[in-house]
Coordinates of C-alpha atoms and ligand atoms in Angstrom, one line a residue:
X474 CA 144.4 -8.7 39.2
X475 CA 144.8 -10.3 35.7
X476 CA 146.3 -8.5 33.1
X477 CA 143.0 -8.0 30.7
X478 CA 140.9 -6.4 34.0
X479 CA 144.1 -3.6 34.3
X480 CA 144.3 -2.9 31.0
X481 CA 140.2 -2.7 30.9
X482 CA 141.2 0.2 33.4
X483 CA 143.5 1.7 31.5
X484 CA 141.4 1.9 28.4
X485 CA 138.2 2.4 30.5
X486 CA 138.4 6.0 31.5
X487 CA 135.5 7.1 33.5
X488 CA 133.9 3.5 32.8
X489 CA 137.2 2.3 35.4
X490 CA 134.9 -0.5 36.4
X491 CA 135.0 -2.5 33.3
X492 CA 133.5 -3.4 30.1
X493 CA 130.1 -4.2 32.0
X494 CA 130.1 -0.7 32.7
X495 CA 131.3 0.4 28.9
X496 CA 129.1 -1.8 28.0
X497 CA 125.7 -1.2 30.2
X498 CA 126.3 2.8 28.8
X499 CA 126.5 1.9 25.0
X500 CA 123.6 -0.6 25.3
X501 CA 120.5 0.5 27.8
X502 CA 118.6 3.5 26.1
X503 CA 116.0 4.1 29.1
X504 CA 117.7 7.4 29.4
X505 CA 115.3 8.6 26.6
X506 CA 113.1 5.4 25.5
X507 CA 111.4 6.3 29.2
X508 CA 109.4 8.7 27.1
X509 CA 107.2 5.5 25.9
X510 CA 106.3 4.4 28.7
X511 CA 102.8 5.2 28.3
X512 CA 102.4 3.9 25.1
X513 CA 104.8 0.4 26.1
X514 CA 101.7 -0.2 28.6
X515 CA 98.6 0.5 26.2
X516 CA 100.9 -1.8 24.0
X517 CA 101.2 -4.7 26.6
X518 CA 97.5 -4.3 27.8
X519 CA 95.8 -5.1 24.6
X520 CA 98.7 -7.6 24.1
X521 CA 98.0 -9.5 27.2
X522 CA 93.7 -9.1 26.6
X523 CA 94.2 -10.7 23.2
X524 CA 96.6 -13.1 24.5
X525 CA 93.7 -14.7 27.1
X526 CA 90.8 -14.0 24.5
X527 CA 92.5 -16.6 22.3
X528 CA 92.7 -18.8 25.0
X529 CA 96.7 -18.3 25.3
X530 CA 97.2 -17.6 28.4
X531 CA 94.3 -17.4 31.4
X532 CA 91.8 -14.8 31.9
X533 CA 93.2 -14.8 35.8
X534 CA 96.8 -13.8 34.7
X535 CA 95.5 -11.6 32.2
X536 CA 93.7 -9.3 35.1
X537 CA 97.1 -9.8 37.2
X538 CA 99.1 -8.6 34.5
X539 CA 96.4 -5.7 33.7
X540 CA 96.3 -4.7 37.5
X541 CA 100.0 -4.6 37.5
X542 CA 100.4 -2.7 34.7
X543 CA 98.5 -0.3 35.6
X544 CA 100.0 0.4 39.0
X545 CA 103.4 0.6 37.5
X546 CA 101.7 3.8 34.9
X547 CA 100.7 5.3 38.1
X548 CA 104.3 4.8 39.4
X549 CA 105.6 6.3 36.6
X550 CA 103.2 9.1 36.4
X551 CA 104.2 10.2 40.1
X552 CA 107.4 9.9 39.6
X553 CA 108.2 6.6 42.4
X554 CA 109.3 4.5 39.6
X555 CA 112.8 3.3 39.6
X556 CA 114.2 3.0 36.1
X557 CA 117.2 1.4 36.0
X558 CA 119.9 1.1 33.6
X559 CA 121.0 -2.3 34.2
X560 CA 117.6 -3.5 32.7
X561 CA 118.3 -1.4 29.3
X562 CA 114.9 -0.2 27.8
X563 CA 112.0 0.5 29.0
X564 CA 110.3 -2.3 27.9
X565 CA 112.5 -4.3 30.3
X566 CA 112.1 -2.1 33.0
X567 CA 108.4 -2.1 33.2
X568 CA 108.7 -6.1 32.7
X569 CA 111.0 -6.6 35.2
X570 CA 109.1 -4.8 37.8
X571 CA 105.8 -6.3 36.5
X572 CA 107.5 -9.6 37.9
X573 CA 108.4 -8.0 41.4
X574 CA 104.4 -6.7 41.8
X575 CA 102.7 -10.1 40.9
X576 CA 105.1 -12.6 40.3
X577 CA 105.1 -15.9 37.6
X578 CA 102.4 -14.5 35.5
X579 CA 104.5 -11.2 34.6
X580 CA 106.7 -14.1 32.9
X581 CA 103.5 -14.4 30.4
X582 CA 103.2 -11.3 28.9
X583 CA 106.0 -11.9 26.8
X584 CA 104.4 -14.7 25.2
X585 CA 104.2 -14.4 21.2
X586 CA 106.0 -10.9 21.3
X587 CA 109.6 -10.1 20.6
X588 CA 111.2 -6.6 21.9
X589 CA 111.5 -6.1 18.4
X590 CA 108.0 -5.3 18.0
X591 CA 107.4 -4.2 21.0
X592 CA 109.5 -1.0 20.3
X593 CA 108.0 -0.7 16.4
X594 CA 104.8 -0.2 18.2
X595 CA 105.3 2.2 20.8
X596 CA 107.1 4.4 18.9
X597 CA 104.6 4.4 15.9
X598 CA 101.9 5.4 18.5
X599 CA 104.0 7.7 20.0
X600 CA 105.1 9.4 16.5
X601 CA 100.7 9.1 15.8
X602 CA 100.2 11.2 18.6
X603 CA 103.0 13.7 18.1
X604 CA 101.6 13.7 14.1
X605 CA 98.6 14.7 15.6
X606 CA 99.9 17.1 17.6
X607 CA 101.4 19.1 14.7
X608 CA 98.4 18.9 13.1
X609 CA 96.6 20.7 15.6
X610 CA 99.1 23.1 16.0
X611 CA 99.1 23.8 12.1
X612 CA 95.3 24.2 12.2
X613 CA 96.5 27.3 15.1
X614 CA 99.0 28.6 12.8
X615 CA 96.6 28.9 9.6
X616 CA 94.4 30.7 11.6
X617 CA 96.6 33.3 13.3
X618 CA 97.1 33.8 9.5
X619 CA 93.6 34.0 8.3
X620 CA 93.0 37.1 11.3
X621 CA 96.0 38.7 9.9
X622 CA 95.7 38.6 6.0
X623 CA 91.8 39.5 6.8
X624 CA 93.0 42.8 8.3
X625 CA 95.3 43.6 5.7
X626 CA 93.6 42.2 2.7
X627 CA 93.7 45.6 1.0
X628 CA 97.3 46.7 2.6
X629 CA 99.7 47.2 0.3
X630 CA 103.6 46.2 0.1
X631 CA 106.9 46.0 -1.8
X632 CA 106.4 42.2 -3.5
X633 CA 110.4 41.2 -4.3
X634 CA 112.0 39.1 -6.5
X635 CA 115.8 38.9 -5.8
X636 CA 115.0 40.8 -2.7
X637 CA 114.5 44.0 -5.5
X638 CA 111.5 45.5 -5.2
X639 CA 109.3 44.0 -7.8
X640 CA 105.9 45.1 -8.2
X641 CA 103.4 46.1 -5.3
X642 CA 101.0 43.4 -3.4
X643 CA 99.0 43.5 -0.5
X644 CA 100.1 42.2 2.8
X645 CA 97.7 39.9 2.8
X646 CA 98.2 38.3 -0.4
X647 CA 102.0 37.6 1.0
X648 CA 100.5 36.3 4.4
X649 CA 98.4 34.1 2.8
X650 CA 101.4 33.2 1.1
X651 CA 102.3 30.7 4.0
X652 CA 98.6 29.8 4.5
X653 CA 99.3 27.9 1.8
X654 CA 102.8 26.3 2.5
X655 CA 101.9 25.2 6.0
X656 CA 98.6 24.3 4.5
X657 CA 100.6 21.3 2.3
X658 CA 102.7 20.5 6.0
X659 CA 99.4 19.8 7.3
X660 CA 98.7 17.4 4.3
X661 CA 101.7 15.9 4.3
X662 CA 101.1 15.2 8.3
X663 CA 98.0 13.7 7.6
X664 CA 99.6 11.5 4.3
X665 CA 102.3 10.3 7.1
X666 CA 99.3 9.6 9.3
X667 CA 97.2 7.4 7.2
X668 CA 100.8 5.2 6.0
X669 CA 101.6 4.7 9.5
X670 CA 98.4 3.4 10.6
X671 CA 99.2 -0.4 10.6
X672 CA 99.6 -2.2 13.8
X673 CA 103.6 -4.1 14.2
X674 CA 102.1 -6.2 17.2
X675 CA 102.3 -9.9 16.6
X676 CA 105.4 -9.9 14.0
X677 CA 107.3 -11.1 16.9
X678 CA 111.3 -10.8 16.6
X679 CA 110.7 -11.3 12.4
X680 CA 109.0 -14.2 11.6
X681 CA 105.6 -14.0 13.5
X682 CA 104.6 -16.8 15.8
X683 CA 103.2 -20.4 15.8
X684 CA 100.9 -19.5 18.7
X685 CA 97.4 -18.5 17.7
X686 CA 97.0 -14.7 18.1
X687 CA 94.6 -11.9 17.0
X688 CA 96.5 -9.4 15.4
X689 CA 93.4 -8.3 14.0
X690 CA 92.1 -7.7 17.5
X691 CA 95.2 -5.8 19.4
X692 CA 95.5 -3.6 16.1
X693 CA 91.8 -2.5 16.5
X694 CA 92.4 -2.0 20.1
X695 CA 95.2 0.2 19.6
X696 CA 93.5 2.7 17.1
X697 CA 95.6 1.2 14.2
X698 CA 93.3 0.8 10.2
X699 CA 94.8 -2.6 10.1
X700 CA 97.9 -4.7 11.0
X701 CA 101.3 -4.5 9.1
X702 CA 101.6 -7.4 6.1
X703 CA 105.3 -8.5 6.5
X704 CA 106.7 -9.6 9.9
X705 CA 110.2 -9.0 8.4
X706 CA 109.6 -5.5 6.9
X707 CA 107.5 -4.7 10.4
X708 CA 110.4 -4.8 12.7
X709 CA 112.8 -3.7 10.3
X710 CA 110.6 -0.3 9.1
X711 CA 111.5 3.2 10.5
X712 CA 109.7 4.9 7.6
X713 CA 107.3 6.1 9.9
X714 CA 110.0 8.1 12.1
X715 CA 111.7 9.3 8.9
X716 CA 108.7 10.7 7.3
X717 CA 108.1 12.3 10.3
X718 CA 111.4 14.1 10.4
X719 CA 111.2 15.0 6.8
X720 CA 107.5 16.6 7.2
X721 CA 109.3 18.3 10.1
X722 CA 112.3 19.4 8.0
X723 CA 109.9 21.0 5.5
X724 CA 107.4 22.4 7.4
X725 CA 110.7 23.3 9.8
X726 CA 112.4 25.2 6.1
X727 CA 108.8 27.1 5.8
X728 CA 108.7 28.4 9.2
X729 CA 112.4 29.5 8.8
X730 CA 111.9 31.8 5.6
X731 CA 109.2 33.6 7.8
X732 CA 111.1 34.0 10.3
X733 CA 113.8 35.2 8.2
X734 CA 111.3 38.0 6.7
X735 CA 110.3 38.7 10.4
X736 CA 113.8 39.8 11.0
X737 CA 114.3 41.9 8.0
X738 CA 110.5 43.7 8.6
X739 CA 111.3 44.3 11.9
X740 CA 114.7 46.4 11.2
X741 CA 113.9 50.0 11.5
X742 CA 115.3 50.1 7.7
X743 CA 112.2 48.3 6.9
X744 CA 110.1 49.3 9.8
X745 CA 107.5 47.4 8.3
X746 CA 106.8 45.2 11.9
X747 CA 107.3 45.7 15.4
X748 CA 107.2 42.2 17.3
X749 CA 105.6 42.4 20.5
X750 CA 107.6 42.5 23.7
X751 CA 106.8 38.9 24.7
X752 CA 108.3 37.2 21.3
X753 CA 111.6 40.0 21.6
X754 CA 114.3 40.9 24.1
X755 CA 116.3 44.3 24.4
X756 CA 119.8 44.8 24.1
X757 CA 121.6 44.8 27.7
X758 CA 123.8 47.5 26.4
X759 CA 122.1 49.4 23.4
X760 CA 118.8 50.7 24.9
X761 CA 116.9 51.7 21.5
X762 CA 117.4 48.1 20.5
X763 CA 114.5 45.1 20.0
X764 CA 116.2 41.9 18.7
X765 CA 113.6 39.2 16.9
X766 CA 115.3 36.6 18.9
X767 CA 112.3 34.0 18.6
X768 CA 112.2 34.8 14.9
X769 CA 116.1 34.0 14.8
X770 CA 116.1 30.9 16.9
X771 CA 113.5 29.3 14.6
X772 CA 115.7 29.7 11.5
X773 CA 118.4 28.2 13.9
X774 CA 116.2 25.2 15.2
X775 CA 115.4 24.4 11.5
X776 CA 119.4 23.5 11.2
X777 CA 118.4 21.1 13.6
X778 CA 115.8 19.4 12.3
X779 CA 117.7 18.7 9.1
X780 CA 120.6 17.3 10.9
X781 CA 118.3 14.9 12.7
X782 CA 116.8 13.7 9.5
X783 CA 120.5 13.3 7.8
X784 CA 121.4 11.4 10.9
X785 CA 118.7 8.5 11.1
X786 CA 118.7 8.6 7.2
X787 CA 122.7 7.6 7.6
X788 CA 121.9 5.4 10.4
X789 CA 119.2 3.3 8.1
X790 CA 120.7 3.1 5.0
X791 CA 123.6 0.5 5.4
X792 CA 121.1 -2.0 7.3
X793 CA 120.6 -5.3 6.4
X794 CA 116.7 -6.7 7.5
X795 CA 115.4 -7.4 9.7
X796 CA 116.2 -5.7 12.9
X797 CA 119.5 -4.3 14.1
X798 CA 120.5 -2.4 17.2
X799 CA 121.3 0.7 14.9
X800 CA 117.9 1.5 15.1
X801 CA 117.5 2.4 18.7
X802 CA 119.2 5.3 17.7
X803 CA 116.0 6.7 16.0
X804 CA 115.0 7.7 19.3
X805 CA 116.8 10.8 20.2
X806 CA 116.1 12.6 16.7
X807 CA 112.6 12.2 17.2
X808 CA 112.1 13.1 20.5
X809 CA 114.4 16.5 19.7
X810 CA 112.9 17.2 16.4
X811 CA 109.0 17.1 18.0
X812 CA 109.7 18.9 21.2
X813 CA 112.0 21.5 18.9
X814 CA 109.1 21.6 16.0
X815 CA 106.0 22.2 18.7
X816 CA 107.8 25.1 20.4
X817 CA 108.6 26.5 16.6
X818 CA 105.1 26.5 15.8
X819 CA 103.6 27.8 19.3
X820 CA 106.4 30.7 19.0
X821 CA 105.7 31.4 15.2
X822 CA 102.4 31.2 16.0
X823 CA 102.2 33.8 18.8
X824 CA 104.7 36.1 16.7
X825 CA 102.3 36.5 14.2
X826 CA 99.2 37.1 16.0
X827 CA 101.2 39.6 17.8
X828 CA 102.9 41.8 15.5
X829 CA 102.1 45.5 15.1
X830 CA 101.9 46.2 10.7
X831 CA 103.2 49.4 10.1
X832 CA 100.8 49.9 7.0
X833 CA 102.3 53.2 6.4
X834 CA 105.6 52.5 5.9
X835 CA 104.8 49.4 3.7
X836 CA 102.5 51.4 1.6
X837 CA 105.9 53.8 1.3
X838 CA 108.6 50.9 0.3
X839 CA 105.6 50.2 -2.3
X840 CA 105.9 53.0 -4.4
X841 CA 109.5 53.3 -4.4
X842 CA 111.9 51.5 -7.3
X843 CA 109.3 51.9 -9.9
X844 CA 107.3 49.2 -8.4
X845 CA 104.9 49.9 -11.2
X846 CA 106.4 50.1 -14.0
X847 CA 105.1 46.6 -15.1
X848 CA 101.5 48.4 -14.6
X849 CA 102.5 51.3 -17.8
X850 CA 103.6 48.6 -20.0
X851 CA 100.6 46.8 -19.4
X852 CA 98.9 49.7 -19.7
X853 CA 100.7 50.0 -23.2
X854 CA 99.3 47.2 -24.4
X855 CA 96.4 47.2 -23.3
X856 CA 95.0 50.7 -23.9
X857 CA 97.6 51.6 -26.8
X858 CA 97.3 48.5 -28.2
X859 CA 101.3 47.9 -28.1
X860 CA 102.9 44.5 -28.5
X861 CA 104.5 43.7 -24.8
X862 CA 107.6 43.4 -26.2
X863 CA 107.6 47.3 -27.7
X864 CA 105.6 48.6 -24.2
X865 CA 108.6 46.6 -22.3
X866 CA 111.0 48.9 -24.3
X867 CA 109.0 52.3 -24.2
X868 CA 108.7 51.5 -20.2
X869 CA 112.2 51.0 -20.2
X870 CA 112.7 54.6 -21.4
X871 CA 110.2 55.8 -19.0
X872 CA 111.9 54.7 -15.9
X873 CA 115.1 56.3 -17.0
X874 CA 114.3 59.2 -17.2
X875 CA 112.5 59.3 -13.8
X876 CA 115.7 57.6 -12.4
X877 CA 117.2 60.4 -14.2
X878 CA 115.2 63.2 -12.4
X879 CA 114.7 61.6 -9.2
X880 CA 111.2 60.7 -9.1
X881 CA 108.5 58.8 -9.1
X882 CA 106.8 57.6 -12.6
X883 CA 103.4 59.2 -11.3
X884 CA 105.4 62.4 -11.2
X885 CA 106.3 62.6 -14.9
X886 CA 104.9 65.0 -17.2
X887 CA 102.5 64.1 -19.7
X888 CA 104.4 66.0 -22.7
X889 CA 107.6 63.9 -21.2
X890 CA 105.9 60.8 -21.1
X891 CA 104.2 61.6 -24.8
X892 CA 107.8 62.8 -26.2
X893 CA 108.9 59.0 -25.5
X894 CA 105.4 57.5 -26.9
X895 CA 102.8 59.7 -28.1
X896 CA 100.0 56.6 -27.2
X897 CA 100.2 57.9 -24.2
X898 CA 97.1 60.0 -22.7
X899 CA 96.0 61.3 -19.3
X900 CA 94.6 57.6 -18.4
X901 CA 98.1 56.3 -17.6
X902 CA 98.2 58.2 -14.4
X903 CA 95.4 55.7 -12.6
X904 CA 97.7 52.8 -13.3
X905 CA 100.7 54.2 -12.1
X906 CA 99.3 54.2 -8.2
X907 CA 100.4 51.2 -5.8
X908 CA 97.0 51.2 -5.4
X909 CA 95.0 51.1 -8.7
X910 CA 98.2 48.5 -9.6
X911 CA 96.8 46.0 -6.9
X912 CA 93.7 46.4 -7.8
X913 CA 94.4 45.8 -11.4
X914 CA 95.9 42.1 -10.7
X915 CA 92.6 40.4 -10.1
X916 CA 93.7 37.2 -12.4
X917 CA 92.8 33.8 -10.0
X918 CA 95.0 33.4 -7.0
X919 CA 96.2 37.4 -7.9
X920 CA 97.1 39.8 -5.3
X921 CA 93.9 42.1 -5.8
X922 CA 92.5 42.6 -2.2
X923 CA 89.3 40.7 -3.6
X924 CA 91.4 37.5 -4.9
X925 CA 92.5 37.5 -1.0
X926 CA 89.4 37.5 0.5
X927 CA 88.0 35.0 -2.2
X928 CA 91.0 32.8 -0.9
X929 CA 91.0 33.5 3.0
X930 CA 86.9 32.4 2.6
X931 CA 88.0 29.2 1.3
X932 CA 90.4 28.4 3.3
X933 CA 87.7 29.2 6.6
X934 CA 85.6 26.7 4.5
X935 CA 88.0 24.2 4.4
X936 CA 89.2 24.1 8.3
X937 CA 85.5 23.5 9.2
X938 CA 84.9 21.1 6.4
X939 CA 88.0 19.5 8.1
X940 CA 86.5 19.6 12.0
X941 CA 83.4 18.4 10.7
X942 CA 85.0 15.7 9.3
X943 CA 86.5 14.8 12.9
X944 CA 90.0 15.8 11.3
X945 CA 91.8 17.9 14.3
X946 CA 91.9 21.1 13.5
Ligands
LIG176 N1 115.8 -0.7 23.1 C1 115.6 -1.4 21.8 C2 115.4 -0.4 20.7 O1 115.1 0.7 21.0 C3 114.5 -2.3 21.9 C4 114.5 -3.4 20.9 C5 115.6 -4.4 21.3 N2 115.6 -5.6 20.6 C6 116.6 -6.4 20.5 N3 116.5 -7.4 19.8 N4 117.7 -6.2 21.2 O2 115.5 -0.7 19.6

């Protein structure tokens, strides 16, 4: 044995067989890029029609290489298929066995096509369809909200600021809340959608090609607007994959502040939700307990998602065009991020059609720590004719001295309220209700229970506007 072969060993660890071995591990990526292998074969199907439509290779290999193709995505799809490391990708794998099914004419489909758009195509169809798939899932979301803020248009709540009780707002108000943030995620979806839409097929390893190909044709084929504009930027773009993690990062970072409120409505401090049993588990050794697990593993899957978008955004920024291995690692953070991102919103989804509102107790936490107090110096100013400045000041006094004798600003004497402002009249008791205070913030996009349903109609307009427009909702 030479010396360089023992010291391979000695080096080699578990990979004792040599550098093909160390080498075979770094390189091949079929462990995950399998997950194409659908989208490889519409790829190499319209490839291979355009390929004998302009006359490039014949119409008899063409149907060989479509038949074979073909039986290879049944292979796959019942699980006989052999992938095997030693041929790397997947796009080698399907090639190489292309050639064992009907022999010289696999060696054709390769013709004005470089692996380096090969891959930049099936994995912007396959990040389409998962785009998609959020989408739809969105569209489920918004409407699980829609039910809810419907029933509880006119409940009332605590609103916070600093997590202090602030003023009072109905539950549906804050519900709708997230209508709106997850309604922007589904723009944002559909933004990455329309940028992505451009077919890579045909830039070839960066250059394009001299033969005479339709990338017009395989880009219509494949559901793409139009085909990309620069071979070089084409194979060297991953824009498509980052946007997608970013999208998923944000929507990810809204899904995790609800969850976050899940877990603090659902302590019996707040009591103001109980999840259902399906989205919580008991404690194996305190039997009163019901942890929000589902709410808590979303706010830790969100961690997640931003690590995968740091990570491709590191392994992209130090690359020199066009292509470069680097970027098989884009893979792996994709794949993660969507399976992690559908089972967030299926989960989040489910939790909130699911959870009991404890009306009650909300309506309670409302009308403690002088939720209204905004309400009297409006009132001030309004009905008293006060500056807000002055009514700030009087209120100020107000809520002392019901801090100072333990209640409520409703429960205040008039004479005590007049001794601190003699504006004040009988009147000021209607404002001073969670309530009436609700009712009273009836300003555009407001918490009034009729701003609400104003808003939740709009947003039921705008989801069938969207299905009618063959968006998927
Ligand atoms: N497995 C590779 C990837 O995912 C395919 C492209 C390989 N291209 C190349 N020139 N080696 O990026």
């Amino acid at each position: 044995m030479s010396q360089e072969k023992a010291s391979n060993r000695m080096w080699g660890g578990r990979f004792a067989s040599g550098p093909d071995a160390i080498m075979e591990a770094i390189n091949a990526s079929i462990g995950f890029d399998r997950k194409l292998y659908a989208q490889d074969i519409r790829g190499s199907l319209a490839h291979a029609a355009m390929l004998a439509k302009t006359g490039i290779i014949s119409a008899e290999d063409e149907q060989k290489i479509a038949d074979g193709l073909n039986t290879i995505l049944s292979e796959i799809e019942a699980g006989t298929f052999e992938f095997s490391t030693r041929l790397e990708d997947i796009h080698m794998n399907i090639e190489a066995r292309l050639a064992e099914l009907i022999g010289p004419a696999a060696g054709r489909l390769h013709t004005a096509r470089s692996r380096n758009d090969q891959v930049a195509l099936d994995f912007r169809l396959w990040v389409k369809e998962e785009l998609q798939r959020v989408d739809a899932a969105l569209g489920r979301l918004i409407n699980a909200f829609l039910t809810r803020a419907e029933e509880h248009a006119s409940s009332v709540m605590p609103g916070f600021t600093h997590l202090q009780t602030a003023q009072p707002v109905t539950f549906g108000h804050h519900l709708m809340a997230y209508v709106e943030m997850f309604g922007r995620d589904r723009t944002r979806v559909r933004a990455a959608i329309e940028r992505l839409d451009e077919c890579p097929l045909g830039a070839a390893a960066l250059a394009g090609t001299g033969f005479p190909i339709d990338r017009h044709m395989t880009a219509k084929t494949l559901g793409f607007r139009e085909p990309t504009r620069n071979s070089i930027d084409t194979v060297s773009d991953r824009d498509f994959a980052l946007e997608f993690l970013s999208v998923a990062a944000i929507c990810g970072t809204h899904l995790s502040r609800l969850a976050e409120e899940i877990v603090i409505w659902s302590t019996p401090q707040f009591g103001f939700i109980r999840l259902s049993d399906a989205f919580s588990t008991g404690s194996s050794i305190m039997p009163q307990k019901k942890n929000p697990d589902a709410a808590e593993l979303i706010r830790a899957k969100t961690g997640r998602i931003n690590g995968h978008l740091i990570g491709l955004l590191t392994v992209m920024k130090g690359l020199p065009l066009a292509y470069s291995k680097d970027m098989q690692e884009d893979k792996e953070a994709v794949f993660d991020v969507a399976e992690t991102l559908d089972l967030m919103l299926a989960a989040m989804t489910g939790m909130v059609g699911d959870m009991e509102v404890n009306a009650g107790a909300m309506k309670k936490a409302a009308g403690v720590g002088f939720s209204t107090a905004t309400d009297l110096a409006d009132w001030l100013v309004r009905e008293a004719g006060l500056p807000f400045r002055e009514a700030h000041h009087v209120t100020g006094k107000v809520v002392a001295l019901a801090e100072e004798r333990r209640c409520g600003l409703e429960k205040l004497p008039l004479e005590a309220l007049q001794a601190i402002h003699p504006a004040i009249t009988d009147e000021v008791y209607s404002v001073l209700s969670v309530a009436n205070s609700v009712r009273s913030r009836d300003s555009y996009g407001g918490t009034a229970p009729a701003q609400v349903r104003r808003q939740i109609r709009a947003w039921r307009k705008r989801l069938k506007r969207d299905a009618a427009a063959g968006k998927n909702v």
